[in-house]
mmCIF file with all atom_site columns, C-alpha atoms in Angstrom:
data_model
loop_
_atom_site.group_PDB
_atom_site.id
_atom_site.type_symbol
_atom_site.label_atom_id
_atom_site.label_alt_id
_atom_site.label_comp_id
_atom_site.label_asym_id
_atom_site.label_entity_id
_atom_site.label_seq_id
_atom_site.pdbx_PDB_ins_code
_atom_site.Cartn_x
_atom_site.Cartn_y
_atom_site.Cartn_z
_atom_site.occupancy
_atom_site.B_iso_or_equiv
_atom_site.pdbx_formal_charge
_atom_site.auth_seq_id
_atom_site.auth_comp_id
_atom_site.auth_asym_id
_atom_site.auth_atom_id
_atom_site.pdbx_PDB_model_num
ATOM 1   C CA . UNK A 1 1   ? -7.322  -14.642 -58.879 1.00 0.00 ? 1   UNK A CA 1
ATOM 2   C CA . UNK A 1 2   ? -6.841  -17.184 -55.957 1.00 0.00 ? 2   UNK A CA 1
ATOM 3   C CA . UNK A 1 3   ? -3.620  -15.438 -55.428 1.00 0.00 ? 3   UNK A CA 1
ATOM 4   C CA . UNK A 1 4   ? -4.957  -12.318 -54.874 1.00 0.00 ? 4   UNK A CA 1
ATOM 5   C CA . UNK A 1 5   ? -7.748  -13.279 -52.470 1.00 0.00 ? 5   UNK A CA 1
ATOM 6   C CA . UNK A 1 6   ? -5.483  -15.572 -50.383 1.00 0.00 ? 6   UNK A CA 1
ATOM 7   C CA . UNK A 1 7   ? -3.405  -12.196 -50.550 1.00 0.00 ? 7   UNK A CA 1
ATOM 8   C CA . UNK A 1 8   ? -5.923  -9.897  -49.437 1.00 0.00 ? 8   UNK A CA 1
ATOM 9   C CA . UNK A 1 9   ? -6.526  -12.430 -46.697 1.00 0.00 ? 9   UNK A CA 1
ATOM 10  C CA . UNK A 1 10  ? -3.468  -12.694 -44.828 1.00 0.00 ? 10  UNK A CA 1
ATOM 11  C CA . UNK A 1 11  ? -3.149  -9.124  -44.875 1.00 0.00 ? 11  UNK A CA 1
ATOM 12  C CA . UNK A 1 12  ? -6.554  -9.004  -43.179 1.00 0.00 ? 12  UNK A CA 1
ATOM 13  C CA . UNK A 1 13  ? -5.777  -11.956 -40.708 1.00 0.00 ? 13  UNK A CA 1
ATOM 14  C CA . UNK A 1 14  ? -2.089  -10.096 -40.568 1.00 0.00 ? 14  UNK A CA 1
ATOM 15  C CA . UNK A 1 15  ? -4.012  -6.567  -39.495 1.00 0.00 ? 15  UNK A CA 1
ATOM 16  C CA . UNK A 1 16  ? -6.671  -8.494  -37.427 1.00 0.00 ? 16  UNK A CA 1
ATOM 17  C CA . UNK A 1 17  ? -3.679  -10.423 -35.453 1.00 0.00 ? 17  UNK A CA 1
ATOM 18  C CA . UNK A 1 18  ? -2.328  -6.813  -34.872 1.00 0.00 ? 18  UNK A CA 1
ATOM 19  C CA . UNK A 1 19  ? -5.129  -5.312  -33.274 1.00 0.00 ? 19  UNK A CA 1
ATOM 20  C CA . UNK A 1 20  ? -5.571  -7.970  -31.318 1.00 0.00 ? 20  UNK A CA 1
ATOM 21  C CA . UNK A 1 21  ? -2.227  -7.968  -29.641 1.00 0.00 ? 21  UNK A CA 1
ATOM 22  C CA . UNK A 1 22  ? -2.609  -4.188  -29.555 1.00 0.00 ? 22  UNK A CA 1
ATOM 23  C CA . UNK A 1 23  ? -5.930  -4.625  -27.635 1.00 0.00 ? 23  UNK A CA 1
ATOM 24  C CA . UNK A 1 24  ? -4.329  -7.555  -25.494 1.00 0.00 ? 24  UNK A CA 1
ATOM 25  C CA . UNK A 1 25  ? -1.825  -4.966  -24.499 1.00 0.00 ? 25  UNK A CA 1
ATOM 26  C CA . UNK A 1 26  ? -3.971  -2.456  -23.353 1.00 0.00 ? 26  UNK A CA 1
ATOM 27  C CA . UNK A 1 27  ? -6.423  -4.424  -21.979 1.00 0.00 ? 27  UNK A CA 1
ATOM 28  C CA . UNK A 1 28  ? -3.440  -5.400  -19.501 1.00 0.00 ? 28  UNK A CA 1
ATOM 29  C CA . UNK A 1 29  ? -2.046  -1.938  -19.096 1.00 0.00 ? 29  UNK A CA 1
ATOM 30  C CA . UNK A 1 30  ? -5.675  -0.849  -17.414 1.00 0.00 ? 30  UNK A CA 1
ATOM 31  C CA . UNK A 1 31  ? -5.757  -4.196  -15.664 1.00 0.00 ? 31  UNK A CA 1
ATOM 32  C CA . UNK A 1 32  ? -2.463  -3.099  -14.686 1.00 0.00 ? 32  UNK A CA 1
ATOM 33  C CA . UNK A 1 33  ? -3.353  0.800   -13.344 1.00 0.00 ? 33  UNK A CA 1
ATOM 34  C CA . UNK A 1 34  ? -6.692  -0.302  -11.963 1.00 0.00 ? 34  UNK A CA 1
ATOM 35  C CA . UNK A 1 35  ? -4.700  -2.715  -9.467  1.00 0.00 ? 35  UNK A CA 1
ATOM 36  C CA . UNK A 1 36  ? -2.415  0.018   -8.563  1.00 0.00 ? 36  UNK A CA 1
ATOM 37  C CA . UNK A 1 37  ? -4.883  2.488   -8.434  1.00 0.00 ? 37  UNK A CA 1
ATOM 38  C CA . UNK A 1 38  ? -7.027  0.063   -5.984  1.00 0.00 ? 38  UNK A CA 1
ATOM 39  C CA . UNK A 1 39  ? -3.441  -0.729  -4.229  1.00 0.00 ? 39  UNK A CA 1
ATOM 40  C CA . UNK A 1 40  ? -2.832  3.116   -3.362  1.00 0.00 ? 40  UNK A CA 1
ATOM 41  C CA . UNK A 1 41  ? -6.568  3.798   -2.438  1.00 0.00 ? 41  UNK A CA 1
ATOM 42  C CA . UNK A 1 42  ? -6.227  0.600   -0.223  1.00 0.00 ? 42  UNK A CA 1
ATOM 43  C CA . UNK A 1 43  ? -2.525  1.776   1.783   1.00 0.00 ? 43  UNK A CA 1
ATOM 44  C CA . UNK A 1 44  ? -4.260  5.523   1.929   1.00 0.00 ? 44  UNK A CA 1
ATOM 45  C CA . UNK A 1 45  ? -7.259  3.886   3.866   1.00 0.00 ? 45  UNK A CA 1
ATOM 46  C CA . UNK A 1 46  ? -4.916  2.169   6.066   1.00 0.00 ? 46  UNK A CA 1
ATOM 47  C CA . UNK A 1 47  ? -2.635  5.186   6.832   1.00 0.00 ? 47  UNK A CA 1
ATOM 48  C CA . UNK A 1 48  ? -5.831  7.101   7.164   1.00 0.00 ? 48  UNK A CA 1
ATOM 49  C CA . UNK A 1 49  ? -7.350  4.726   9.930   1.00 0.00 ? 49  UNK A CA 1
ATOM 50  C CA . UNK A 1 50  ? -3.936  4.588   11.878  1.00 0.00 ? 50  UNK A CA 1
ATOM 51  C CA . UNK A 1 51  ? -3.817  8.298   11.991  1.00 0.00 ? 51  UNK A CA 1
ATOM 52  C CA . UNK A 1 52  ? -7.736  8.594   13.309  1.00 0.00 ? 52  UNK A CA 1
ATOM 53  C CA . UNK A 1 53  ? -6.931  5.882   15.433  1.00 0.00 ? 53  UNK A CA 1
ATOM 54  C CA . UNK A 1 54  ? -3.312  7.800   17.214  1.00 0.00 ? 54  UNK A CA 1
ATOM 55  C CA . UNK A 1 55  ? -6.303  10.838  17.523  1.00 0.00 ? 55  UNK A CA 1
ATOM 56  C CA . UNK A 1 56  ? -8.347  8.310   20.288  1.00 0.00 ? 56  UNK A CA 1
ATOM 57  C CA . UNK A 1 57  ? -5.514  6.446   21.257  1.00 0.00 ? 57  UNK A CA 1
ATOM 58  C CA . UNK A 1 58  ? -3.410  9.542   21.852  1.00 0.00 ? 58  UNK A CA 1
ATOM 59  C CA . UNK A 1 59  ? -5.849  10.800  24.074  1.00 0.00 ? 59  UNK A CA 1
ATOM 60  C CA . UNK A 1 60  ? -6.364  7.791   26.062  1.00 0.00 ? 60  UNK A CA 1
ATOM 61  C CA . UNK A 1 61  ? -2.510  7.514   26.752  1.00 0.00 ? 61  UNK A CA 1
ATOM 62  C CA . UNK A 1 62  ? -2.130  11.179  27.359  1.00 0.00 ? 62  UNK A CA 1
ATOM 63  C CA . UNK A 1 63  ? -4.883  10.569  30.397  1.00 0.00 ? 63  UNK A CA 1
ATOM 64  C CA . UNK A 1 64  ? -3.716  7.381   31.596  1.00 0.00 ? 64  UNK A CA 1
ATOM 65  C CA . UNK A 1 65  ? -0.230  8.838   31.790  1.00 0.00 ? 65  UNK A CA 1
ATOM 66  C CA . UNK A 1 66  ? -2.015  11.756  33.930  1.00 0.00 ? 66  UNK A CA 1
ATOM 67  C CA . UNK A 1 67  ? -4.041  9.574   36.079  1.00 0.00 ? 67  UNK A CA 1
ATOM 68  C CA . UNK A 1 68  ? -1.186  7.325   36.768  1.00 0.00 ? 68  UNK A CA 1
ATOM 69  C CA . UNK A 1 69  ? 1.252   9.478   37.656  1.00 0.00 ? 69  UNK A CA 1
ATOM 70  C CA . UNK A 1 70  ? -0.960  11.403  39.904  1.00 0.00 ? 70  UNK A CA 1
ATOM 71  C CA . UNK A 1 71  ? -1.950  8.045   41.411  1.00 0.00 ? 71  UNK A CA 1
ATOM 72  C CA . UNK A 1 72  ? 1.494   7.057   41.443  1.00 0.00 ? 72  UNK A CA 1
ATOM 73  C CA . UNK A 1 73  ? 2.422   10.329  43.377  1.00 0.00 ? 73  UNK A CA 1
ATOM 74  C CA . UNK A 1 74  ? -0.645  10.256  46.065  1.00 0.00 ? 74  UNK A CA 1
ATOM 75  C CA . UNK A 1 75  ? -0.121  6.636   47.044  1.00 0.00 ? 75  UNK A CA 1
ATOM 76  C CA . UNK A 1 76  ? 3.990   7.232   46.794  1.00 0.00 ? 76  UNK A CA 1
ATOM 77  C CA . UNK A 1 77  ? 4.569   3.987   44.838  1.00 0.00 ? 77  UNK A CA 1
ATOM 78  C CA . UNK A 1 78  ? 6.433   4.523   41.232  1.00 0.00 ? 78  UNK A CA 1
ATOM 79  C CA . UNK A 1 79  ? 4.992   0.513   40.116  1.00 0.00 ? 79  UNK A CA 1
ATOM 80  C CA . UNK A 1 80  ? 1.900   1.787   39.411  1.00 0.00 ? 80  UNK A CA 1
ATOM 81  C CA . UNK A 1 81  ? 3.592   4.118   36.248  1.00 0.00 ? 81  UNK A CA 1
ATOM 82  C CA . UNK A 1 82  ? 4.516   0.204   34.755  1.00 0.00 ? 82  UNK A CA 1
ATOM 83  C CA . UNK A 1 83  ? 1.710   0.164   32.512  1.00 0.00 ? 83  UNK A CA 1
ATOM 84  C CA . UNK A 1 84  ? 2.827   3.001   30.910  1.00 0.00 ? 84  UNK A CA 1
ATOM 85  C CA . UNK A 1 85  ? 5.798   1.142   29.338  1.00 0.00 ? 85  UNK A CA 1
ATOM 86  C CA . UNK A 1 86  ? 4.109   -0.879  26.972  1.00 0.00 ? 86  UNK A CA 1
ATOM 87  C CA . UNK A 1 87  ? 1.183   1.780   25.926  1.00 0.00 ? 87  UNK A CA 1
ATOM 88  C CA . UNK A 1 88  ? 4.130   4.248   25.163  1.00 0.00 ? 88  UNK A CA 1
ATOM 89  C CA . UNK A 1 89  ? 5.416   1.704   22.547  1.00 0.00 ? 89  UNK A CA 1
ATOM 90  C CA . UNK A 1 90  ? 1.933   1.064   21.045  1.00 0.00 ? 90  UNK A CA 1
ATOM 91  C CA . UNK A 1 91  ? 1.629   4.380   21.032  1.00 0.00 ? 91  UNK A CA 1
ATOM 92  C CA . UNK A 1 92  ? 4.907   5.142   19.333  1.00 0.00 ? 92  UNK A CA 1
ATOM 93  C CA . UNK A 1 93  ? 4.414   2.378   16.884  1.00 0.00 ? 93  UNK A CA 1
ATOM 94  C CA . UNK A 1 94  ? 0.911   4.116   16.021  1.00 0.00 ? 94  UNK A CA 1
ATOM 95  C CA . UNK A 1 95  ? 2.679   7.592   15.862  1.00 0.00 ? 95  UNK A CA 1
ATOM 96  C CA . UNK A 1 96  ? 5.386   6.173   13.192  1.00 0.00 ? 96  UNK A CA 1
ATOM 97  C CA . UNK A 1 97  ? 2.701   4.123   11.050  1.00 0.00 ? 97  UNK A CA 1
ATOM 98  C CA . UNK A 1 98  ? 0.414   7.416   10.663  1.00 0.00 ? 98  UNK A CA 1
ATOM 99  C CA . UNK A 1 99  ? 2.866   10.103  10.235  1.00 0.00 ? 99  UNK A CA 1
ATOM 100 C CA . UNK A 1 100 ? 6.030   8.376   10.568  1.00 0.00 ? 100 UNK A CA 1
ATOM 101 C CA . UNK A 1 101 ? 8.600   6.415   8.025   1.00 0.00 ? 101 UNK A CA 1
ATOM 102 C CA . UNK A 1 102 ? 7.559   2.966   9.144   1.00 0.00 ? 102 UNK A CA 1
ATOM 103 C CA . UNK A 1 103 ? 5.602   2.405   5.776   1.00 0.00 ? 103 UNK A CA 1
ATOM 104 C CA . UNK A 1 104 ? 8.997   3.060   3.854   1.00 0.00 ? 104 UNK A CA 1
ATOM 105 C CA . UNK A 1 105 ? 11.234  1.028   5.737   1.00 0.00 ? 105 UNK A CA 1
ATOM 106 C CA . UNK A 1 106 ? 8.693   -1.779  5.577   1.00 0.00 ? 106 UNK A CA 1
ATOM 107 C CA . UNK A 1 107 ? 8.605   -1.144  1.752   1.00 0.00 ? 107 UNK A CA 1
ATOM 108 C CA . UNK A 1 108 ? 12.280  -1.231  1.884   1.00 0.00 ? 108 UNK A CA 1
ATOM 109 C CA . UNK A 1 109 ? 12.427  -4.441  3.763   1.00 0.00 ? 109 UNK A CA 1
ATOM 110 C CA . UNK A 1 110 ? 9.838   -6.264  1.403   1.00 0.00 ? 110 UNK A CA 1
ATOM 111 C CA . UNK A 1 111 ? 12.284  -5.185  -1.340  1.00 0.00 ? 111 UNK A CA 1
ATOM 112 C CA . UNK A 1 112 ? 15.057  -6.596  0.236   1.00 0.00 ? 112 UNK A CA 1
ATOM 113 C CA . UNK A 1 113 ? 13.224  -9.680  0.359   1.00 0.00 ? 113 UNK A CA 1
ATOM 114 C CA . UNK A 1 114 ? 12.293  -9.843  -3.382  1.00 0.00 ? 114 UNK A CA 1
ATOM 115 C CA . UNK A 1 115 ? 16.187  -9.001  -4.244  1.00 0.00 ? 115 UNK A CA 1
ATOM 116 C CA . UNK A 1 116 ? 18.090  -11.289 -1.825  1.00 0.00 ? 116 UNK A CA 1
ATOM 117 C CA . UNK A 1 117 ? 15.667  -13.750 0.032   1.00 0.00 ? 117 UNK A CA 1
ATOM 118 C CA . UNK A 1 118 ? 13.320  -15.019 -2.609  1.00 0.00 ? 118 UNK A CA 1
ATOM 119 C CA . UNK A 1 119 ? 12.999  -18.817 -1.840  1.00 0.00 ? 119 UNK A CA 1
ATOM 120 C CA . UNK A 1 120 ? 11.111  -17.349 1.006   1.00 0.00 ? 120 UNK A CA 1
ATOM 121 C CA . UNK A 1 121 ? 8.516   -16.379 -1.568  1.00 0.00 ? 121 UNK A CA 1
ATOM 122 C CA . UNK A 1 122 ? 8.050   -19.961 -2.840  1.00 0.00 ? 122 UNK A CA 1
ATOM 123 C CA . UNK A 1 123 ? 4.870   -21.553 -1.955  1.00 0.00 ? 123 UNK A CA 1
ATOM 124 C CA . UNK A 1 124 ? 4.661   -24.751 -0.594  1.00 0.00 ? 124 UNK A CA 1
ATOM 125 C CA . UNK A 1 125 ? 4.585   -27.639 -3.789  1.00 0.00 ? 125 UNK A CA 1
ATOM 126 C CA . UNK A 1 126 ? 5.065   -25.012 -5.888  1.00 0.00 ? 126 UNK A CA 1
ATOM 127 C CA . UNK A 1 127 ? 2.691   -22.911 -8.187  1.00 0.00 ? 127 UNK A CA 1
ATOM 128 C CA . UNK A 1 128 ? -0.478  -23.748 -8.617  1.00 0.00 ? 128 UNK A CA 1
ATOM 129 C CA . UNK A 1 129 ? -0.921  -24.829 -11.974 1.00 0.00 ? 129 UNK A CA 1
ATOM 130 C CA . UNK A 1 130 ? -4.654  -25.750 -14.099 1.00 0.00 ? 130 UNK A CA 1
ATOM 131 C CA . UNK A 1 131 ? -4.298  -29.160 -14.046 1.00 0.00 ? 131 UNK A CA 1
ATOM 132 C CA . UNK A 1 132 ? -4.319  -29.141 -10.272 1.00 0.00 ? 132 UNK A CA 1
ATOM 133 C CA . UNK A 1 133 ? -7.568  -26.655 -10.121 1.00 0.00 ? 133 UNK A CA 1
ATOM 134 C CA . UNK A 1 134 ? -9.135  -29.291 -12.358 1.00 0.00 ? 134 UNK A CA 1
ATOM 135 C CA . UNK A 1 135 ? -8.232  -31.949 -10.309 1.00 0.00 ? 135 UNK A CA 1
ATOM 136 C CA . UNK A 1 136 ? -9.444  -29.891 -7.393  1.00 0.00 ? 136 UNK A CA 1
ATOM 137 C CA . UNK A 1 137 ? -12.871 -29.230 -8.833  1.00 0.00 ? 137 UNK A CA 1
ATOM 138 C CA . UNK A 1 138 ? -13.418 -32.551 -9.962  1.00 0.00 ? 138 UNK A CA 1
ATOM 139 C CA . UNK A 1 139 ? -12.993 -34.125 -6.890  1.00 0.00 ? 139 UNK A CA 1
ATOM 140 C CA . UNK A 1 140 ? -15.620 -31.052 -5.418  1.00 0.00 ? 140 UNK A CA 1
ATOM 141 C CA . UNK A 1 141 ? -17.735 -30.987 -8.432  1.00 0.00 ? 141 UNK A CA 1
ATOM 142 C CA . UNK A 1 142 ? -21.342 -32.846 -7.279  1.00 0.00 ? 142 UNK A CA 1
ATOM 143 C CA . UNK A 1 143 ? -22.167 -32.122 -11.332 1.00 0.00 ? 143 UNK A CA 1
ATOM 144 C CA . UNK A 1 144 ? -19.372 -33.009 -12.989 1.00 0.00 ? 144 UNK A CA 1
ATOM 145 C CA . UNK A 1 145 ? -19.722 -36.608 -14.862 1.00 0.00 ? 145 UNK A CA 1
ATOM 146 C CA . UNK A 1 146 ? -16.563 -38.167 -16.553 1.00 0.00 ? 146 UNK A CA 1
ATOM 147 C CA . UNK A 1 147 ? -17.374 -39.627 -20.244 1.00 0.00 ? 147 UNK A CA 1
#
């Protein structure tokens, strides 16, 4: 009889370990898609904002380029088209970030990194581990008490 119970109970502790690594699983496969999903959303909101912002910035350059070139022509001086120069990069920089390929050669630079330059990665001591967070707290903690 005690056979049979102690039976019947591993095969329920055996089918209850089961689900529970089944459920671990997909808890971390949603934890998993959320984070990418919120990743995505997160580099569309960026590439969205550059792009609005090329729309004002585009037409700030376009009229600063107008103004000073006329002003450069009426007072006959070409030193007043300098500042041109370096809103023309800004601008270009802009221009590849919104509808450009900067975002895959920066994606293809950070995985460069991971492959051949990871001791760049490393943070300074180390990991953190949760012995150090405890150690941490405690010495923040105005509530903890040690027995």
């Amino acid at each position: 009889m005690g056979f049979v119970f102690s039976k019947s109970m591993n095969d329920s502790l055996k089918a209850q370990q089961e689900f529970m690594a089944m459920n671990s699983r997909l808890q971390l496969e949603r934890q998993l898609l959320m984070q990418n999903q919120m990743r995505e959303r997160q580099t569309a909101m960026q590439i969205a904002w550059t792009r609005e912002f090329l729309k004002y910035f585009g037409t700030f350059f376009g009229l600063a380029a107008v103004g000073l070139t006329a002003r450069a022509i009426k007072k006959k001086n070409p030193g007043v088209l300098l500042p041109i120069v370096p809103l023309s990069f800004i601008f270009a920089y802009q221009y590849d970030m919104g509808y450009g390929t900067l975002l895959q050669r920066i994606k293809g630079e950070a995985e460069n990194i991971l492959d051949t330059q990871s001791t760049l990665l490393e943070l300074p001591k180390g990991p953190l581990t949760y012995e150090e967070l405890e150690k941490i707290r405690r010495s923040q903690s105005k509530f903890f008490v040690e027995k």
